[in-house]
Coordinates of C-alpha atoms and ligand atoms in Angstrom, one line a residue:
Chain A
M232 CA -29.8 16.2 15.1
I233 CA -31.9 16.4 12.0
L234 CA -29.3 18.5 10.3
I235 CA -26.6 15.9 11.2
R236 CA -28.9 13.1 9.9
Y237 CA -29.4 14.8 6.5
V238 CA -25.7 15.6 6.1
E239 CA -24.7 12.0 6.8
Q240 CA -27.4 10.6 4.6
S241 CA -26.1 12.9 1.8
L242 CA -22.6 11.7 2.5
L243 CA -23.6 8.1 2.0
R244 CA -25.3 9.0 -1.2
L245 CA -22.3 10.9 -2.5
Y246 CA -20.1 8.0 -1.6
A247 CA -22.4 5.6 -3.5
Q248 CA -22.2 8.0 -6.5
G249 CA -18.4 7.8 -6.4
L250 CA -18.1 11.5 -5.5
M251 CA -16.0 10.8 -2.5
G252 CA -13.5 8.2 -1.3
G253 CA -12.0 6.9 1.9
T254 CA -14.1 6.1 4.8
V255 CA -17.4 7.6 6.0
H256 CA -18.3 6.6 9.5
T257 CA -21.7 8.0 10.1
C258 CA -23.3 8.5 13.5
I259 CA -26.8 7.9 12.2
G260 CA -28.8 6.8 15.2
Q261 CA -26.3 8.3 17.6
E262 CA -27.1 12.0 17.1
G263 CA -28.5 12.3 20.5
C264 CA -25.1 11.7 22.1
A265 CA -23.4 14.3 19.9
V266 CA -26.0 17.0 20.3
G267 CA -26.8 16.4 23.9
V268 CA -23.2 16.5 25.1
V269 CA -21.9 19.2 22.8
S270 CA -24.8 21.5 23.6
A271 CA -23.7 21.4 27.3
I272 CA -20.1 22.7 26.7
D273 CA -18.8 26.2 26.6
R274 CA -17.6 26.4 23.0
Q275 CA -15.4 29.4 23.6
R276 CA -13.1 27.5 26.0
D277 CA -13.9 23.8 26.3
M278 CA -12.1 21.4 24.0
L279 CA -13.4 18.3 22.3
F280 CA -11.3 15.4 21.1
S281 CA -13.5 13.5 18.9
N282 CA -12.8 10.2 17.1
H283 CA -13.4 8.4 13.8
R284 CA -17.2 8.8 14.1
G285 CA -17.0 12.6 14.5
H286 CA -19.2 14.3 12.0
G287 CA -22.0 14.7 14.5
H288 CA -19.7 16.0 17.2
Y289 CA -18.3 18.5 14.7
L290 CA -21.6 19.8 13.4
A291 CA -22.9 20.0 16.9
Y292 CA -19.8 22.0 17.8
C293 CA -19.9 24.6 14.9
G294 CA -22.5 23.7 12.3
D295 CA -20.0 23.9 9.5
I296 CA -21.7 21.7 6.9
H297 CA -19.9 23.2 4.0
G298 CA -16.4 22.7 5.4
L299 CA -17.2 19.2 6.5
I300 CA -18.7 17.9 3.2
A301 CA -16.0 19.6 1.2
E302 CA -13.3 18.1 3.4
I303 CA -14.7 14.6 3.0
M304 CA -14.8 15.3 -0.8
G305 CA -11.1 16.1 -0.5
L306 CA -11.5 19.7 -1.7
P307 CA -9.1 22.5 -0.9
I308 CA -12.0 24.4 0.5
G309 CA -12.6 21.7 3.1
V310 CA -12.1 22.5 6.7
C311 CA -8.6 21.0 6.7
G312 CA -7.9 21.7 3.0
G313 CA -8.7 18.2 2.0
M314 CA -5.8 16.9 4.0
G315 CA -7.8 15.2 6.7
G316 CA -10.9 13.8 5.2
S317 CA -13.6 12.3 7.4
Q318 CA -11.4 11.2 10.4
H319 CA -9.0 14.1 10.8
I320 CA -11.0 17.3 11.3
Q321 CA -9.9 20.3 13.3
R322 CA -11.2 23.7 13.9
E323 CA -10.7 26.0 16.9
N324 CA -11.3 23.8 20.0
F325 CA -12.4 20.8 18.1
Y326 CA -9.8 18.1 17.3
T327 CA -10.0 14.5 15.9
N328 CA -7.7 11.7 14.9
G329 CA -8.3 8.4 13.3
I330 CA -6.3 6.3 15.8
Q331 CA -8.5 4.5 18.3
G332 CA -7.8 5.5 21.9
A333 CA -4.9 7.9 21.0
G334 CA -7.0 11.0 21.6
V335 CA -7.9 10.0 25.1
P336 CA -4.5 10.9 26.7
I337 CA -4.2 13.9 24.5
A338 CA -7.6 15.2 25.8
V339 CA -6.4 14.7 29.3
G340 CA -3.2 16.6 28.5
M341 CA -5.3 19.4 27.0
G342 CA -7.5 19.6 30.1
L343 CA -4.4 19.7 32.4
A344 CA -2.8 22.4 30.3
E345 CA -5.9 24.6 30.7
R346 CA -6.0 23.9 34.4
F347 CA -2.3 24.9 34.8
K348 CA -3.1 28.1 32.9
G349 CA -6.2 28.6 35.1
T350 CA -8.7 29.1 32.3
G351 CA -11.4 26.9 33.8
A352 CA -11.8 25.0 30.6
V353 CA -12.9 21.3 30.4
S354 CA -11.7 18.8 27.8
L355 CA -13.9 16.1 26.4
A356 CA -12.7 12.8 25.0
F357 CA -15.2 10.8 22.9
L358 CA -14.6 7.1 22.5
G359 CA -16.6 4.0 21.4
D360 CA -17.0 0.8 23.3
G361 CA -14.5 -1.0 21.0
T362 CA -11.9 1.5 22.0
F363 CA -11.8 0.0 25.5
G364 CA -9.5 -2.5 24.0
E365 CA -6.7 0.0 23.8
G366 CA -4.3 0.3 26.6
A367 CA -3.8 4.0 26.2
V368 CA -7.3 4.5 27.4
Y369 CA -6.6 3.0 30.8
E370 CA -3.2 4.8 31.1
A371 CA -5.1 8.1 30.4
M372 CA -7.9 7.4 32.9
N373 CA -5.4 6.6 35.7
L374 CA -3.5 9.8 35.0
A375 CA -6.7 11.9 34.7
A376 CA -7.9 10.7 38.1
L377 CA -4.4 10.9 39.7
W378 CA -3.9 14.4 38.6
S379 CA -7.6 15.5 38.8
A380 CA -7.8 16.5 35.1
P381 CA -10.8 18.5 34.1
T382 CA -11.8 15.9 31.6
L383 CA -15.2 14.4 30.6
F384 CA -14.9 11.0 29.0
V385 CA -17.9 10.4 26.8
V386 CA -18.4 6.7 25.8
E387 CA -20.8 6.0 23.0
H388 CA -21.7 2.4 23.6
N389 CA -23.3 1.1 20.5
G390 CA -22.3 -2.5 21.1
Y391 CA -20.1 -2.9 18.1
A392 CA -16.7 -2.2 16.8
Q393 CA -16.7 -2.3 13.1
S394 CA -18.1 -5.9 12.5
T395 CA -17.4 -7.3 15.9
P396 CA -19.9 -7.3 18.7
S397 CA -18.8 -6.2 22.2
S398 CA -19.4 -9.7 23.5
L399 CA -16.6 -11.0 21.3
Q400 CA -14.0 -8.4 22.5
H401 CA -14.5 -7.4 26.1
A402 CA -14.7 -9.4 29.3
G403 CA -16.6 -7.9 32.2
D404 CA -18.8 -4.8 32.2
L405 CA -17.5 -1.8 30.2
S406 CA -19.6 0.7 32.2
R407 CA -17.6 -0.2 35.3
R408 CA -14.1 0.1 33.9
A409 CA -13.5 3.7 35.1
E410 CA -14.8 3.3 38.7
P411 CA -11.7 1.5 40.1
F412 CA -9.7 4.6 39.0
G413 CA -12.0 6.7 41.1
I414 CA -13.8 8.2 38.1
P415 CA -17.6 8.3 38.8
V416 CA -19.6 6.9 35.9
T417 CA -23.1 8.1 34.9
R418 CA -25.0 5.9 32.5
T419 CA -27.8 7.3 30.3
E420 CA -29.7 6.5 27.2
G421 CA -28.2 8.3 24.2
A422 CA -31.4 8.4 22.3
D423 CA -32.9 10.9 24.8
V424 CA -31.1 14.1 23.8
I425 CA -32.6 16.2 26.6
A426 CA -31.5 13.7 29.2
V427 CA -28.0 13.5 27.7
F428 CA -27.8 17.3 27.8
E429 CA -28.9 17.5 31.4
V430 CA -26.5 14.8 32.6
A431 CA -23.6 16.3 30.6
N432 CA -24.4 19.7 32.0
R433 CA -24.3 18.4 35.6
L434 CA -21.1 16.5 35.0
L435 CA -19.4 19.5 33.4
G436 CA -20.4 21.5 36.5
Q437 CA -18.8 19.0 38.8
I438 CA -15.6 19.0 36.7
R439 CA -15.5 22.8 36.6
A440 CA -15.9 22.8 40.4
G441 CA -12.6 20.9 40.6
K442 CA -14.0 17.5 41.4
G443 CA -11.9 15.7 38.8
P444 CA -12.7 13.7 35.8
R445 CA -16.1 12.1 35.1
L446 CA -17.3 9.5 32.6
L447 CA -20.6 9.7 30.8
F448 CA -21.6 6.2 29.5
L449 CA -24.2 6.5 26.7
D450 CA -26.1 3.5 25.5
T451 CA -26.8 4.1 21.9
H452 CA -27.3 2.4 18.5
R453 CA -25.6 2.8 15.1
F454 CA -28.3 2.5 12.5
A455 CA -26.0 2.6 9.4
P456 CA -23.1 0.3 8.5
H457 CA -19.8 0.9 10.3
S458 CA -18.6 2.9 7.3
K459 CA -20.1 2.9 3.9
G460 CA -19.7 -0.8 3.5
D461 CA -21.2 -4.1 4.6
D462 CA -23.5 -4.6 7.5
F463 CA -24.0 -8.2 8.6
R464 CA -26.0 -7.4 11.7
D465 CA -29.4 -9.0 12.2
R466 CA -32.0 -7.3 10.0
E467 CA -34.9 -7.7 12.4
E468 CA -32.8 -6.3 15.3
L469 CA -31.8 -3.3 13.1
E470 CA -35.4 -2.7 12.3
R471 CA -36.4 -2.8 15.9
I472 CA -33.7 -0.3 17.1
N473 CA -34.7 2.0 14.2
R474 CA -38.3 1.9 15.4
E475 CA -37.6 2.1 19.1
C476 CA -34.3 4.0 19.6
D477 CA -34.3 6.8 17.1
P478 CA -33.3 10.0 18.9
I479 CA -35.0 12.1 16.3
Q480 CA -38.3 10.4 16.6
R481 CA -38.0 10.7 20.4
L482 CA -37.4 14.4 20.1
A483 CA -40.3 14.8 17.6
A484 CA -42.6 13.3 20.2
Q485 CA -41.3 15.7 22.8
I486 CA -41.5 19.0 20.8
G487 CA -44.7 18.3 18.8
A488 CA -45.3 17.6 15.2
D489 CA -45.5 21.2 14.0
T490 CA -42.2 22.3 15.6
Y491 CA -40.5 19.1 14.4
E492 CA -41.7 19.8 10.8
Q493 CA -40.4 23.3 10.9
V494 CA -37.0 22.2 12.1
R495 CA -36.9 19.3 9.6
K496 CA -37.7 21.6 6.7
A497 CA -35.1 24.2 7.7
A498 CA -32.4 21.5 8.0
E499 CA -33.3 20.0 4.7
I500 CA -33.1 23.3 2.9
E501 CA -29.8 24.2 4.6
V502 CA -28.1 21.0 3.5
D503 CA -29.5 21.3 0.0
I504 CA -28.1 24.7 -0.4
V505 CA -24.6 23.5 0.6
L506 CA -24.8 20.6 -1.7
Q507 CA -25.8 22.9 -4.5
E508 CA -22.9 25.2 -3.7
L509 CA -20.6 22.3 -3.9
G510 CA -22.2 21.3 -7.2
V511 CA -23.2 17.8 -6.0
Q512 CA -27.0 18.2 -5.6
Chain B
M600 CA 37.7 26.5 29.6
N601 CA 34.5 24.4 29.7
T602 CA 34.9 21.4 32.0
E603 CA 31.3 20.4 32.2
S604 CA 30.2 16.8 31.8
Y605 CA 27.6 15.9 29.1
L606 CA 25.1 15.2 31.9
D607 CA 25.7 18.5 33.7
S608 CA 25.3 20.4 30.5
I609 CA 22.0 18.7 29.8
R610 CA 20.8 19.5 33.3
R611 CA 21.9 23.1 32.9
G612 CA 19.9 23.3 29.7
L613 CA 16.8 21.9 31.3
R614 CA 17.1 24.2 34.3
G615 CA 17.7 27.2 32.1
A616 CA 14.6 26.4 30.0
M617 CA 12.4 26.0 33.1
E618 CA 13.8 29.2 34.7
S619 CA 13.2 31.3 31.7
D620 CA 9.7 30.1 30.7
E621 CA 6.9 29.1 33.0
R622 CA 5.3 27.1 30.2
V623 CA 8.1 24.4 30.4
Y624 CA 7.0 21.3 32.3
L625 CA 9.1 18.2 32.9
I626 CA 7.1 14.9 32.7
G627 CA 8.4 11.4 33.2
E628 CA 9.0 8.4 35.4
D629 CA 10.8 8.8 38.8
L630 CA 11.8 12.4 38.2
L631 CA 11.3 13.7 41.8
D632 CA 14.1 14.4 44.2
P633 CA 16.0 12.9 45.9
Y634 CA 16.0 10.3 43.1
G635 CA 16.0 12.9 40.3
G636 CA 15.4 10.5 37.3
A637 CA 17.0 7.2 36.4
F638 CA 20.1 8.9 35.1
K639 CA 19.9 11.9 37.5
V640 CA 19.4 14.4 34.7
S641 CA 16.5 16.0 36.5
K642 CA 18.1 16.0 39.9
G643 CA 17.3 19.2 41.8
L644 CA 14.7 20.4 39.4
S645 CA 11.6 19.1 41.3
T646 CA 12.9 20.9 44.4
E647 CA 13.4 24.1 42.5
F648 CA 10.2 23.9 40.4
P649 CA 7.9 21.6 42.4
K650 CA 4.8 22.5 40.4
R651 CA 6.4 21.9 37.0
V652 CA 8.1 18.5 37.4
L653 CA 5.5 15.8 37.1
T654 CA 6.5 12.3 38.0
T655 CA 4.3 9.8 36.2
P656 CA 3.2 6.2 36.3
I657 CA 4.8 3.7 33.9
S658 CA 2.7 4.8 31.0
E659 CA 4.9 5.9 28.1
S660 CA 2.1 6.0 25.6
A661 CA -0.2 8.2 27.8
I662 CA 2.7 10.4 28.9
T663 CA 3.5 11.2 25.2
G664 CA -0.2 11.7 24.5
L665 CA -0.7 13.9 27.5
A666 CA 2.3 16.0 26.6
T667 CA 1.0 16.3 23.1
G668 CA -2.2 17.7 24.4
M669 CA -0.4 20.1 26.7
A670 CA 1.8 21.3 23.8
I671 CA -1.3 21.9 21.6
R672 CA -2.7 24.1 24.4
G673 CA 0.3 26.3 24.6
L674 CA 2.6 24.7 27.2
R675 CA 6.2 23.5 26.4
P676 CA 6.3 20.0 27.8
V677 CA 9.6 18.1 28.0
V678 CA 9.1 14.3 28.3
E679 CA 11.8 12.1 29.7
I680 CA 11.5 8.5 28.5
M681 CA 13.6 6.5 30.9
F682 CA 15.4 4.3 28.3
G683 CA 15.4 4.9 24.6
D684 CA 14.3 1.4 24.1
F685 CA 10.9 2.3 25.5
L686 CA 10.3 4.7 22.6
T687 CA 8.5 1.8 21.0
L688 CA 5.6 2.6 23.4
C689 CA 5.5 6.2 22.4
T690 CA 5.6 5.5 18.7
D691 CA 1.9 5.7 18.0
Q692 CA 1.6 9.1 19.7
L693 CA 4.6 10.5 18.0
V694 CA 4.0 9.1 14.6
N695 CA 0.2 9.3 14.4
S696 CA -0.6 12.2 16.6
A697 CA 2.1 14.7 17.6
T698 CA 3.8 15.0 14.2
K699 CA 0.6 14.8 12.3
F700 CA -1.3 17.6 13.9
P701 CA 0.8 20.5 12.7
L702 CA 0.7 19.1 9.2
M703 CA -2.9 18.1 8.8
Y704 CA -5.1 20.4 10.9
R705 CA -6.9 23.5 9.7
D706 CA -5.3 25.8 12.3
K707 CA -1.6 25.9 12.2
V708 CA -1.5 23.8 15.4
R709 CA 1.8 24.0 17.2
V710 CA 3.1 21.0 19.0
P711 CA 6.3 22.2 20.9
L712 CA 7.0 18.9 22.4
V713 CA 10.5 17.7 23.3
L714 CA 10.9 14.0 24.0
R715 CA 14.3 13.3 25.6
T716 CA 15.7 9.9 26.1
P717 CA 19.0 8.1 26.9
M718 CA 20.1 5.8 24.2
G719 CA 22.7 3.2 23.5
G720 CA 24.8 0.6 25.2
G721 CA 28.2 0.4 27.0
R722 CA 26.8 0.0 30.5
G723 CA 25.8 -3.7 30.5
Y724 CA 22.1 -3.1 30.7
G725 CA 21.4 -5.9 28.2
P726 CA 19.2 -6.3 25.1
T727 CA 16.2 -4.1 26.0
H728 CA 18.0 -1.3 27.7
S729 CA 21.0 -0.7 25.5
Q730 CA 19.7 -0.3 21.9
S731 CA 20.1 2.7 19.6
I732 CA 16.7 2.7 17.9
E733 CA 16.5 6.4 16.8
K734 CA 16.8 5.1 13.2
M735 CA 13.2 4.0 13.5
F736 CA 12.2 7.6 13.9
L737 CA 14.2 9.0 11.0
G738 CA 12.0 9.8 8.0
V739 CA 8.9 10.6 10.0
P740 CA 7.5 13.8 8.4
G741 CA 7.5 16.6 10.9
L742 CA 9.8 15.0 13.4
T743 CA 13.1 16.7 14.2
V744 CA 15.6 14.2 15.6
V745 CA 18.6 15.7 17.5
S746 CA 21.5 13.9 19.1
P747 CA 24.4 16.1 20.2
S748 CA 27.9 14.6 20.7
L749 CA 30.7 15.4 23.1
A750 CA 31.9 18.0 20.6
H751 CA 28.7 20.1 21.0
D752 CA 27.2 22.3 23.8
P753 CA 24.2 20.0 24.5
G754 CA 22.8 22.1 27.3
T755 CA 22.6 25.3 25.3
L756 CA 21.2 23.4 22.3
L757 CA 18.6 21.7 24.5
K758 CA 17.5 25.0 26.1
R759 CA 17.0 26.6 22.8
T760 CA 15.2 23.6 21.5
I761 CA 12.8 23.6 24.4
L762 CA 12.1 27.3 24.2
E763 CA 11.9 27.7 20.4
S764 CA 10.8 24.6 18.7
E765 CA 7.2 24.6 17.3
R766 CA 7.1 21.0 16.3
P767 CA 7.9 17.7 18.0
V768 CA 11.6 17.0 18.6
L769 CA 13.0 13.6 19.5
W770 CA 16.1 14.5 21.6
V771 CA 18.6 11.5 21.9
E772 CA 21.2 11.5 24.7
Y773 CA 23.7 8.7 24.5
K774 CA 24.0 7.4 28.0
S775 CA 27.7 6.5 27.5
L776 CA 28.3 10.3 27.2
Y777 CA 26.7 11.3 30.5
P778 CA 29.8 11.1 32.7
K779 CA 32.2 12.3 30.0
Q780 CA 33.6 15.7 29.9
L781 CA 32.7 17.7 26.8
L782 CA 35.4 18.2 24.3
N783 CA 36.8 21.7 24.8
G784 CA 39.8 22.1 22.6
G785 CA 42.1 21.7 25.6
D786 CA 43.7 18.5 24.4
E787 CA 45.3 17.3 21.2
L788 CA 42.0 17.5 19.2
R789 CA 41.1 20.8 17.6
I790 CA 37.4 21.6 17.5
W791 CA 35.1 24.2 16.1
Q792 CA 31.4 24.7 15.3
V793 CA 29.8 25.4 12.0
E794 CA 26.4 27.1 12.4
G795 CA 23.8 26.0 9.9
E796 CA 20.5 27.4 8.7
D797 CA 18.5 25.2 11.1
G798 CA 20.2 26.3 14.3
Y799 CA 21.7 22.8 14.9
P800 CA 25.5 23.2 14.5
L801 CA 28.0 20.8 13.0
A802 CA 31.0 20.2 15.1
V803 CA 34.3 19.8 13.3
V804 CA 37.1 18.0 15.1
E805 CA 40.6 17.4 13.8
N806 CA 43.7 15.6 15.1
F807 CA 46.1 17.7 13.0
S808 CA 46.5 21.2 11.9
G809 CA 47.7 23.2 8.9
S810 CA 46.9 20.7 6.1
D811 CA 44.2 18.6 4.5
P812 CA 42.9 15.5 6.2
D813 CA 43.7 12.0 5.0
V814 CA 40.2 10.7 5.9
V815 CA 36.9 12.2 6.8
V816 CA 34.7 10.4 9.4
I817 CA 31.1 11.5 9.8
A818 CA 29.4 10.5 13.0
Y819 CA 26.9 11.6 15.7
G820 CA 26.0 11.2 19.3
G821 CA 27.5 8.2 21.1
A822 CA 29.8 7.4 18.2
S823 CA 31.8 10.5 19.1
V824 CA 33.5 8.5 21.9
P825 CA 35.1 5.8 19.8
L826 CA 35.8 8.4 17.1
F827 CA 37.7 10.8 19.3
E828 CA 39.6 7.9 20.9
S829 CA 40.7 6.6 17.5
M830 CA 41.6 10.1 16.4
R831 CA 43.9 10.5 19.4
R832 CA 45.5 7.1 18.9
L833 CA 46.2 7.9 15.2
I834 CA 48.2 11.1 16.1
P835 CA 51.5 9.3 16.6
E836 CA 50.9 7.5 13.2
E837 CA 50.4 10.9 11.6
I838 CA 47.1 9.8 10.1
R839 CA 45.1 13.0 9.7
V840 CA 41.4 12.5 10.5
R841 CA 38.7 15.1 10.3
G842 CA 35.5 14.3 12.2
L843 CA 32.2 15.9 11.1
L844 CA 29.5 15.6 13.8
P845 CA 26.1 17.0 13.0
S846 CA 23.8 17.6 15.9
R847 CA 20.6 17.2 14.0
L848 CA 20.0 13.9 12.2
D849 CA 16.8 14.1 10.2
T850 CA 17.8 15.1 6.7
R851 CA 14.7 14.1 4.8
T852 CA 13.8 17.3 3.1
K853 CA 17.0 18.0 1.3
T854 CA 20.7 17.5 1.1
P855 CA 22.2 18.3 4.6
W856 CA 23.5 21.9 4.7
W857 CA 26.8 20.7 6.3
F858 CA 27.8 18.8 3.1
S859 CA 29.4 22.2 2.3
E860 CA 32.2 21.0 4.6
I861 CA 32.9 18.0 2.4
T862 CA 34.9 17.9 -0.9
G863 CA 35.0 14.2 -1.7
R864 CA 38.7 14.4 -2.2
E865 CA 39.4 12.2 0.9
P866 CA 37.9 8.8 1.6
I867 CA 34.7 9.1 3.7
I868 CA 33.6 6.8 6.5
V869 CA 30.2 7.1 8.2
A870 CA 30.1 5.7 11.7
E871 CA 27.2 5.3 14.1
H872 CA 25.7 3.2 16.8
G873 CA 22.6 1.1 16.2
T874 CA 22.3 -2.1 14.2
R875 CA 23.8 -1.9 10.7
G876 CA 21.7 -1.4 7.7
F877 CA 18.7 0.9 6.9
T878 CA 20.3 3.6 9.0
W879 CA 21.2 7.3 9.2
G880 CA 24.5 6.3 7.7
S881 CA 22.8 4.6 4.8
E882 CA 21.0 7.8 4.1
I883 CA 24.1 10.0 4.4
A884 CA 26.0 7.6 2.2
A885 CA 23.3 7.7 -0.5
E886 CA 23.2 11.5 -0.3
L887 CA 27.0 11.7 -0.6
N888 CA 26.9 9.6 -3.7
L889 CA 24.3 11.9 -5.3
T890 CA 26.0 15.1 -4.3
F891 CA 29.6 14.1 -5.1
F892 CA 29.1 11.6 -7.9
G893 CA 32.3 11.4 -10.0
R894 CA 34.3 13.3 -7.4
L895 CA 34.5 10.7 -4.6
V896 CA 38.0 9.1 -4.4
A897 CA 36.5 5.9 -2.9
P898 CA 33.1 4.4 -2.1
V899 CA 31.7 5.7 1.2
R900 CA 32.3 3.2 3.9
R901 CA 29.7 2.5 6.7
L902 CA 30.4 1.3 10.2
A903 CA 27.7 0.5 12.8
D904 CA 26.9 -1.9 15.6
A905 CA 26.6 -5.6 14.7
D906 CA 23.3 -6.9 13.5
N907 CA 22.5 -8.5 16.8
V908 CA 21.0 -7.8 20.2
V909 CA 23.2 -5.9 22.7
P910 CA 24.4 -8.5 25.3
A911 CA 24.6 -7.7 29.0
G912 CA 28.0 -9.2 29.6
R913 CA 30.7 -6.5 29.2
G914 CA 33.0 -8.5 26.9
L915 CA 30.1 -9.7 24.7
E916 CA 28.7 -6.2 24.6
R917 CA 31.9 -4.8 23.4
E918 CA 32.0 -7.2 20.5
V919 CA 28.6 -5.9 19.3
L920 CA 29.0 -2.2 19.6
L921 CA 31.0 0.0 17.3
N922 CA 34.4 0.6 18.9
E923 CA 37.7 2.4 18.3
E924 CA 39.5 -0.6 17.0
Q925 CA 37.0 -1.0 14.2
L926 CA 37.3 2.6 13.4
I927 CA 41.1 2.6 13.4
K928 CA 41.1 -0.4 11.1
A929 CA 38.6 1.2 8.7
I930 CA 40.5 4.5 8.7
V931 CA 43.9 2.8 8.0
E932 CA 42.3 0.6 5.3
S933 CA 40.8 3.5 3.6
I934 CA 44.1 5.2 3.0
T935 CA 46.1 2.2 2.0
Ligands
TPP1981 C1 -5.6 1.9 16.6 C2 -6.7 1.5 15.6 N1 -7.0 0.2 15.4 C3 -8.0 -0.1 14.5 C4 -8.7 0.9 13.8 C5 -9.7 0.6 12.8 N2 -11.1 0.9 13.4 C6 -11.7 2.1 13.0 S1 -13.1 2.3 13.8 C7 -13.0 0.8 14.6 C8 -14.0 0.3 15.5 C9 -14.2 1.2 16.7 O1 -15.2 0.8 17.5 P1 -15.8 1.6 18.7 O2 -14.8 2.2 19.5 O3 -16.9 0.8 19.3 O4 -16.5 2.9 17.9 P2 -17.7 2.8 16.9 O5 -17.2 2.6 15.5 O6 -18.7 1.8 17.3 O7 -18.3 4.2 17.0 C10 -11.8 0.2 14.2 C11 -11.4 -1.2 14.7 C12 -8.3 2.3 14.1 N3 -8.8 3.3 13.5 N4 -7.3 2.5 15.0
MG1982 MG1 -18.9 0.8 19.1

């Protein structure tokens, strides 16, 4: 989590310095979701379909800081040779795309393919609350439940889509959208990485046991702007969530100050080394 | 002599692909027996391969996405979209996902996805079930668009496409062709295939022998019906027509290989279904101008459907769709 935080803070800095273009959707504040969920998967066989806010998912999956930063800088040594940038990252079992909702049916198809092949792999689809506006999501949920796809839907509910609060886009309760399809929903606080890990682990076990798709609904908060740009959210509210809902502070309290400091220092050094290698320190 | 119908040929291709490779899955609406698909193309297949024919809800977007995911993970899904008109609902998955992945990802991701769909009018289905909208999918990087005519062997081509393609293919079947018998050289039209570098042959059809043509008509898919009809009718007039029918439409990367069959010494007409303008024919005409500049005896003519919706009423529909009278008129005009 700390590593992800440092990487993304560096990205915002590099962007401000004009060293990269395009969009940079950071998951600052949401790292508990990425690390908790991805730590529970079997990286050798499970598949992740991430979304536009995928740096954290990617780093939790493979820790490839160098490939990620270089990719966002548009360099040929980036993970996708500079072709993809921030939103189109792929490596081994990790996939992304910049189209909201489109990855959800694809993830279901991936899971089904592995089930047909009998590999026991599970697919994960990450989506934000705003993406519940896309019809493809519901088509995919219906098919996943109907055909008992080994898929875990992971919703990162941060209450906003770009500039628009959830209350201006969605009627009803998002956390209950999947239930009528017969997909059990488990709701957890994303800031508690250990709780996220435990729940994800349990749900993956159920899916692997052939019980069909599950949905993990994570309440979380985005601390930084949607991308690198404007943020018109209430200042005081932002300060409050920063104080109260930071997954890293939570973890620090759980693991103790000494351990936290060791991890923090190591992460800082690791990111600095990569930035130096890329000549942007 | 081959007396297969277009539909039987396609079904044979599907069956052959499923039989020879367990990774082939058929996915689409209403595919199960006894119904066997809206146009009966998949009839019998769900009985023979019950685990690999998946009937779906009415979810064209998700079906395309799902099949994309299956293709990425090593299967060879074949999606049937019930009517070509509904491709609009698959567009996002095709344009923004399936065709993008092989071109933008780190690993050389393969997306061996074949999207089959019946296209075109002639059956009175009306404005939203009769269109020819494949032109909207021409020029999408990484998308192969194929539409065999009556002069091809569609089943064999389809089987090979399903078993061998590594990237998404949009496979367009003109529904007006389904009940028709494939052209087999048994009547007054001579026919032969020219194999090209991409594995998608050009069919050459002539209504004469032993000399040069008066006119060359380039067409594909459903336009083969009015073209062959007009060629037959022009035999008594001794107007010599050579038809060139490519089976693969996308030409975006370079001049089509089958231009080698063209000299420019005869007037050329490009004929197709679909609303006129901004079409496959426009692109072919532009390429002909570039390739044969200074050698063309006349400007390339283009024929297509009217710039209108396709009406349901038979008489009205006929006025809108490209037909043999228009073709005969254009052919006669071009040589006088
Ligand atoms: C089909 C589509 N429409 C619009 C966008 C532009 N867009 C990118 S992110 C975003 C908001 C997504 O909100 P949410 O799903 O809640 O995820 P979050 O950004 O909060 O993580 C929008 C509208 C897009 N990428 N794709
Ligand atoms: Mg959101």
